[in-house]
Coordinates of C-alpha atoms and ligand atoms in Angstrom, one line a residue:
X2 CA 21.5 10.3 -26.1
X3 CA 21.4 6.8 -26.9
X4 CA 21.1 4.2 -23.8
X5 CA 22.3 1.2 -24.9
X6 CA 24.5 -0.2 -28.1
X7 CA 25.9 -3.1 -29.3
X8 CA 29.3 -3.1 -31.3
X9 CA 31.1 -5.6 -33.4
X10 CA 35.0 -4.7 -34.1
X11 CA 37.2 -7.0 -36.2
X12 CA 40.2 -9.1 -35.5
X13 CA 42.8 -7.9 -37.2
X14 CA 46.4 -9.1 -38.6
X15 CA 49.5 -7.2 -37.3
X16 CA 52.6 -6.9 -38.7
X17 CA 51.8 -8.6 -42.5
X18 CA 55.3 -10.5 -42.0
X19 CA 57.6 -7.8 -42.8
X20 CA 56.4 -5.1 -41.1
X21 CA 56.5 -5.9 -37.3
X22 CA 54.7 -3.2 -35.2
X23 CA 54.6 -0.8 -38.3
X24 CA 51.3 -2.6 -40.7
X25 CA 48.1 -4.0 -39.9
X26 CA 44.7 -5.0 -41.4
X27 CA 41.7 -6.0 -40.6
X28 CA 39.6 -8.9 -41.3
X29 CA 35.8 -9.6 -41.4
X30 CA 35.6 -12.8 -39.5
X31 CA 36.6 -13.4 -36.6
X32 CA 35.8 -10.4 -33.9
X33 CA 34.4 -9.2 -31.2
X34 CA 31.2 -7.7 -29.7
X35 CA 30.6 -5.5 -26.4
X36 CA 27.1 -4.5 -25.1
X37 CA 27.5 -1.1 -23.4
X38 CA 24.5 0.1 -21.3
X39 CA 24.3 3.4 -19.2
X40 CA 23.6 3.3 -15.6
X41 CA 22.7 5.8 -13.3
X42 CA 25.7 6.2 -11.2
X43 CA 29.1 7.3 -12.2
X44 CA 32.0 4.4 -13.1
X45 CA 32.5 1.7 -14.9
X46 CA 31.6 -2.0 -14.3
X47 CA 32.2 -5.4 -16.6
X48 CA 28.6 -7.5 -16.1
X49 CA 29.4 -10.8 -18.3
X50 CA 32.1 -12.0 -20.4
X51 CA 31.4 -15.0 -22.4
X52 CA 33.9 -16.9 -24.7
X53 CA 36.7 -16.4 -22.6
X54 CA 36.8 -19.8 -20.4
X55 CA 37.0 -17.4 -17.5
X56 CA 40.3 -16.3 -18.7
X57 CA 39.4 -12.7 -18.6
X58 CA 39.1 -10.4 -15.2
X59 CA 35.5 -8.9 -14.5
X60 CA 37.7 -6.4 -12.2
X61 CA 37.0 -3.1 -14.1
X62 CA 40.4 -1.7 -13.5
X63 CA 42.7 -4.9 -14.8
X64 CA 39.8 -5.5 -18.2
X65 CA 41.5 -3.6 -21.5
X66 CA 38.2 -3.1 -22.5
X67 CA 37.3 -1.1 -19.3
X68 CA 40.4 0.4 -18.7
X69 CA 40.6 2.0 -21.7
X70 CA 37.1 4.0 -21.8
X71 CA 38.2 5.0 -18.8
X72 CA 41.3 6.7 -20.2
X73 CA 38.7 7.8 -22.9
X74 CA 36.0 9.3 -20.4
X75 CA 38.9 11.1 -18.1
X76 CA 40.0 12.7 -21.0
X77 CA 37.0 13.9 -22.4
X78 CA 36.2 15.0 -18.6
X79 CA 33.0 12.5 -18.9
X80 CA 34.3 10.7 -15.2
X81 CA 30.3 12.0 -14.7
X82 CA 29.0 9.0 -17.0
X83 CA 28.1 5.5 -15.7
X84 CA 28.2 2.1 -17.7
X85 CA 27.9 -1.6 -17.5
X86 CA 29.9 -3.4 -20.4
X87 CA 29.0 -7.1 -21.9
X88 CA 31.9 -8.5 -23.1
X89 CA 31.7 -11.4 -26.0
X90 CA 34.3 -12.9 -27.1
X91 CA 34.0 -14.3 -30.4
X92 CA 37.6 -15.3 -31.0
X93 CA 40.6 -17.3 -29.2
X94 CA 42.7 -15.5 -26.9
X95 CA 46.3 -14.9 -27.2
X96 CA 45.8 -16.0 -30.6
X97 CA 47.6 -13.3 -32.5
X98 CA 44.8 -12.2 -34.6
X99 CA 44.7 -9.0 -31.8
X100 CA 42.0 -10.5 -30.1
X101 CA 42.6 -7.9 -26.9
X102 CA 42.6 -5.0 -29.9
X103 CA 39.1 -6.3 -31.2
X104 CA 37.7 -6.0 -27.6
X105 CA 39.2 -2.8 -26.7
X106 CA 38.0 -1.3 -29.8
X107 CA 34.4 -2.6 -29.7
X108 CA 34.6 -0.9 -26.1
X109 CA 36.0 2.4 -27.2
X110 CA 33.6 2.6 -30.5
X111 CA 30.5 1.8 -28.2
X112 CA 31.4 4.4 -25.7
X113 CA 32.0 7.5 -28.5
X114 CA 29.1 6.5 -30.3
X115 CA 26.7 6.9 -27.1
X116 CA 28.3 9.9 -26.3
X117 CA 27.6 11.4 -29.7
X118 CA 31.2 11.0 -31.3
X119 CA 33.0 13.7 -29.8
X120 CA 36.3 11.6 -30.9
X121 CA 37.0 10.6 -34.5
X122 CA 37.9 7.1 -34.9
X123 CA 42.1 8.0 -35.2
X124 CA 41.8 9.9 -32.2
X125 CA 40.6 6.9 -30.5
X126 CA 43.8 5.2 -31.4
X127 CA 46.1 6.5 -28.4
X128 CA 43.7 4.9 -25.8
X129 CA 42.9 1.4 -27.6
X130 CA 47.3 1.5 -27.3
X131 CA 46.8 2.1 -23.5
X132 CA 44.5 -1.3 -23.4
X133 CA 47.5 -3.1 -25.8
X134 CA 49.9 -1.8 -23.0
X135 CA 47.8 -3.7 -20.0
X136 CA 47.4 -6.7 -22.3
X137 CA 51.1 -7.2 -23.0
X138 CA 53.2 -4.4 -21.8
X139 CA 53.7 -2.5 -24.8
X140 CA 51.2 -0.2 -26.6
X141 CA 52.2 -1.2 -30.2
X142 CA 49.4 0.1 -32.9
X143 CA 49.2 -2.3 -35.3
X144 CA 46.7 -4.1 -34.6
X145 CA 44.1 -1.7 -33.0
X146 CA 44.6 1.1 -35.8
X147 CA 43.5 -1.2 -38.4
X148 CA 40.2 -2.3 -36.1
X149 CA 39.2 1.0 -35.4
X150 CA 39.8 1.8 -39.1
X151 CA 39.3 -0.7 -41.1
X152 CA 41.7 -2.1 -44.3
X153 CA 45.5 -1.5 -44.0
X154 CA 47.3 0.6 -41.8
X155 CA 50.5 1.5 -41.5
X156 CA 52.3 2.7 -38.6
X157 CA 55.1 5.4 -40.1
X158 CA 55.7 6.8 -36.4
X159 CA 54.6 6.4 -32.6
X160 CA 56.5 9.4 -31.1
X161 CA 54.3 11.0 -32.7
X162 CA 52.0 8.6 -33.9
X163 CA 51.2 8.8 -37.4
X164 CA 49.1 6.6 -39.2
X165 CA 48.1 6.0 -42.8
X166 CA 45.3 4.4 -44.3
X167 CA 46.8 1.8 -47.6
X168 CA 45.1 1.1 -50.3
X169 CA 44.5 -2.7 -51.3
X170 CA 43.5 -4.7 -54.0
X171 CA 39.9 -5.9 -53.2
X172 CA 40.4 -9.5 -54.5
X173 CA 42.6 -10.1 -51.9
X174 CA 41.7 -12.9 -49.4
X175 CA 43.3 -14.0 -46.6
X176 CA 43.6 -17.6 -45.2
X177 CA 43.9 -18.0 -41.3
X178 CA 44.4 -20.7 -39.2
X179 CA 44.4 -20.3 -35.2
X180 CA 46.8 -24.0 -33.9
X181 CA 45.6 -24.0 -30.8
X182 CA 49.1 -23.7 -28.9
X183 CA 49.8 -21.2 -26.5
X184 CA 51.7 -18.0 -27.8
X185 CA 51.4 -15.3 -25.1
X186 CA 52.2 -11.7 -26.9
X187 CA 54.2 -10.5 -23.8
X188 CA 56.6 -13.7 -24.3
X189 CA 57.1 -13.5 -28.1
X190 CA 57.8 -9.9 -27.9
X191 CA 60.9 -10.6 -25.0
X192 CA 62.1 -13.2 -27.5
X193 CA 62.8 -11.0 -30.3
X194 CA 66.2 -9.6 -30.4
X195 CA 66.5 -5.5 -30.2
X196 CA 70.0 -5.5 -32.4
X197 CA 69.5 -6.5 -35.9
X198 CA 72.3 -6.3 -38.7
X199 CA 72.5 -3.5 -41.3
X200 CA 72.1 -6.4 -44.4
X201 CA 69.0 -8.0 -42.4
X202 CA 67.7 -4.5 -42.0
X203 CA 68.3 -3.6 -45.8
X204 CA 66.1 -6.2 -46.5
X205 CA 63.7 -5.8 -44.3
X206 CA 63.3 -2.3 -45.2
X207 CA 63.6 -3.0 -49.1
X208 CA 60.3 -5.3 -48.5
X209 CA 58.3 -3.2 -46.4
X210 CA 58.6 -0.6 -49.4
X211 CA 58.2 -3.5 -51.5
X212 CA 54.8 -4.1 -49.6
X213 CA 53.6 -1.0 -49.7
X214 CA 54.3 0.0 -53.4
X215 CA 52.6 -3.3 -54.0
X216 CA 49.4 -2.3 -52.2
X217 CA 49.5 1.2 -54.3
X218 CA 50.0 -0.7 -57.4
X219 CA 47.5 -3.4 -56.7
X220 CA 50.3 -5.6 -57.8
X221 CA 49.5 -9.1 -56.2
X222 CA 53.0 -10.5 -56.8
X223 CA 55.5 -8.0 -55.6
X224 CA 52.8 -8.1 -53.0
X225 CA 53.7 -11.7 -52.7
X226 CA 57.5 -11.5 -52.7
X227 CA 57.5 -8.6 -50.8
X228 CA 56.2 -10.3 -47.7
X229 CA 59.2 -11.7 -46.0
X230 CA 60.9 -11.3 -42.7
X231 CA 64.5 -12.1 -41.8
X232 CA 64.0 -10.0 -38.5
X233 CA 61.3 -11.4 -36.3
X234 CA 60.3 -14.5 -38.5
X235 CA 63.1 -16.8 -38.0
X236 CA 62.9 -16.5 -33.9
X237 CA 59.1 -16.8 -33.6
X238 CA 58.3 -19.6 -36.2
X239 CA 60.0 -21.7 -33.3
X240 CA 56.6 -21.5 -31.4
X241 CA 54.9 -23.0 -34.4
X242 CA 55.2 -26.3 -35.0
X243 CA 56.3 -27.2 -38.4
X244 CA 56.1 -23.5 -39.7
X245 CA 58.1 -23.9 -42.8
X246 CA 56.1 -27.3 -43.6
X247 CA 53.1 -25.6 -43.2
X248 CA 54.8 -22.8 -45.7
X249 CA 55.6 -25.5 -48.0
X250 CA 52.0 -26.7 -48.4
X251 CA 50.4 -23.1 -48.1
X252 CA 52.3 -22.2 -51.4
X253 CA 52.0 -25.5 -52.8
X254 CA 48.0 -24.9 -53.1
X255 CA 48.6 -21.1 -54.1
X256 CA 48.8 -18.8 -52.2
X257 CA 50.9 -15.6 -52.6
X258 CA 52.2 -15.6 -49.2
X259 CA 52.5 -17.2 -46.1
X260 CA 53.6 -16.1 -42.4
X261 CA 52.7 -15.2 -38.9
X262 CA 49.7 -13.5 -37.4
X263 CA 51.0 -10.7 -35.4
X264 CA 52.9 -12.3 -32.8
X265 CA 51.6 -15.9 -33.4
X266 CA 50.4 -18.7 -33.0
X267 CA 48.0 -18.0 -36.1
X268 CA 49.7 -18.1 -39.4
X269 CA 47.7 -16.6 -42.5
X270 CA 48.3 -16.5 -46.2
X271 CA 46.8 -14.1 -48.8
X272 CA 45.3 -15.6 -51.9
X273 CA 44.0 -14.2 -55.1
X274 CA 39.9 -16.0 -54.9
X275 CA 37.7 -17.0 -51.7
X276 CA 38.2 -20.7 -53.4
X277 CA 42.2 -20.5 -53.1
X278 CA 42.1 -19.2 -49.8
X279 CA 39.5 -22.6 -48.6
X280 CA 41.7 -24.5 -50.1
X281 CA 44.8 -23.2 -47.9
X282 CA 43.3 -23.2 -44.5
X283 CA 42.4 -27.1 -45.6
X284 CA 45.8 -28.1 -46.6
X285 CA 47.2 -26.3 -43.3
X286 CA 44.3 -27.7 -40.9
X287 CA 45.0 -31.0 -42.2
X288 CA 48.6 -30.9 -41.5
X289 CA 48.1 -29.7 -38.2
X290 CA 45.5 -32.4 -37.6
X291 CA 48.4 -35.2 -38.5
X292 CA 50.4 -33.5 -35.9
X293 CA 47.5 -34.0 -33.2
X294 CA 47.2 -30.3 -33.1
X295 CA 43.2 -28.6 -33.2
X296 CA 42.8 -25.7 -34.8
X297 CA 40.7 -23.0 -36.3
X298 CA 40.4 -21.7 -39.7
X299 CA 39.2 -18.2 -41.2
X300 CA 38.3 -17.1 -44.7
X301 CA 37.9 -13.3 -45.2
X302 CA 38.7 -10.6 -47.2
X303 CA 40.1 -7.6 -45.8
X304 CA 37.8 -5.6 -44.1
X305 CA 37.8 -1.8 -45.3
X306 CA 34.9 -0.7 -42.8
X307 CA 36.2 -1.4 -39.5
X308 CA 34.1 -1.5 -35.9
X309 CA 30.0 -1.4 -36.8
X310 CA 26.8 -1.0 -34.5
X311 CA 24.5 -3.6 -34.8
Ligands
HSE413 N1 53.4 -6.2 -33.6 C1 53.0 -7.0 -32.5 C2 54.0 -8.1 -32.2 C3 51.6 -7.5 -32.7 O1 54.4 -8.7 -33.2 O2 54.3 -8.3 -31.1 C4 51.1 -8.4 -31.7 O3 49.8 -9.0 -32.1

């Protein structure tokens, strides 16, 4: 058995505007990486985390990334195991580009992989939602599933959870930029209201299929047009300043589509070249920089491969 690893898992994109908690994918750039060493003695303990302005706890029980192998090793009835974990993180917190997910998943992907993969990656799915559930109170999928597996995923039911790997067109890029404004998930999830109207949800569920058959079809601009969300949208875009400017300009200088990042602050856009994408995060950085607001910008394709050892 293995001693040590090192694991990178990707950030990932939850929700793709339309389909909040239901579709996810991931990206290449950013993610995370966890160092997972054995030790002699049974349990569990965090030795560093780096990149997290001391944001994260060390305390092995209250860390996503620890508490869920733990989950992982009680079920496999490995409690008999010991391990230190490295944390580093390698992207903004509560950025909405499921920076908790990457983590988790790196953690969860380490700890099978030493162990000789008694899990398939989908079976590690139900405890990377148990780390989602510490991190903001509900286990929602939609951004680990896509980090563990790579590419698109969507989410067709939790009770019992189903997932489904999507095909994609591979010229697809995305464009994300990170404001640096606070968006905690818990508090954007309690915003959202639970009743919505049979003509919003029409919609809603007319571009979800939309979406999807545009994925199948590798049609880029029902893709496009598809990605809209009268549900969750037009409460959370509040939390980002100038949103629909910052729409404006996005599909002024091409791209196909523009919205949130799983529940914010990041906003991203696909675009059809690397080139168009560059030329999006530019337009919206600059923006933002008018407004006196940092930020951070990404440029990735999807990524179809999911968590890797390096
Ligand atoms: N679907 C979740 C939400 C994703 O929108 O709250 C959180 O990143």
């Amino acid at each position: 058995m293995k001693e040590s690893i090192r694991v990178f898992a990707p950030a990932t994109v939850a929700n793709v505007v339309c389909g909040f908690d239901v579709l996810g994918f991931a990206v290449d750039a950013p993610g995370d990486e966890v160092i997972m060493k054995r030790k002699d003695e049974p349990g569990i303990i965090i030795t560093k985390i780096t990149g997290d302005d001391g944001r994260l706890p060390l305390d092995a029980a209250k860390n996503t990334v620890s508490a869920s192998v733990q989950h992982y090793l009680r079920d496999i009835n490995r409690t008999d195991i010991g391990l230190e974990i490295e944390l580093h993180k390698k992207m903004p917190i509560g950025s909405g580009l499921g920076s908790s997910s990457a983590s988790t998943v790196a953690g969860l992907f380490a700890v099978n992989t030493l162990l000789g993969n008694p899990l398939t990656p989908k079976e590690l799915v139900p405890f990377a939602m148990k780390g989602e559930e510490l991190a903001c109170g509900f286990g929602h999928a939609d951004n680990v599933a896509p980090a563990l597996l790579g590419g698109f995923v969507l989410i067709r039911s939790y009770e019992p959870l189903d997932l489904i790997k999507l095909p994609y067109p591979e010229s697809l890029y995305c464009a994300i930029v990170f404001p640096d404004v606070d968006v905690p998930t818990r508090d954007a999830r309690q915003m959202i209201r639970s009743k919505v109207l049979l003509k919003d949800a029409v919609t809603q569920w007319g571009n979800v299929a939309g979406l999807v058959s545009g994925l199948f079809m590798k049609d880029i601009d029902l893709i496009g047009r598809s990605m809209k969300d009268v549900l969750v949208e037009p409460v959370r875009s509040i939390l980002i300043p100038d949103f629909y400017i910052l729409r404006e300009k996005a599909m002024e200088t091409g791209a196909i589509s523009f919205g949130i990042s799983g529940s914010g602050p990041s906003v991203f856009s696909f675009a059809k070249d690397a080139g168009t994408a560059h030329r999006i995060t530019g337009t919206i950085q600059r923006h933002l920089s008018s407004l006196n607001i940092r930020s951070l910008a990404y440029v990735s394709p999807v990524n179809g491969e999911g968590p890797k050892v390096l």
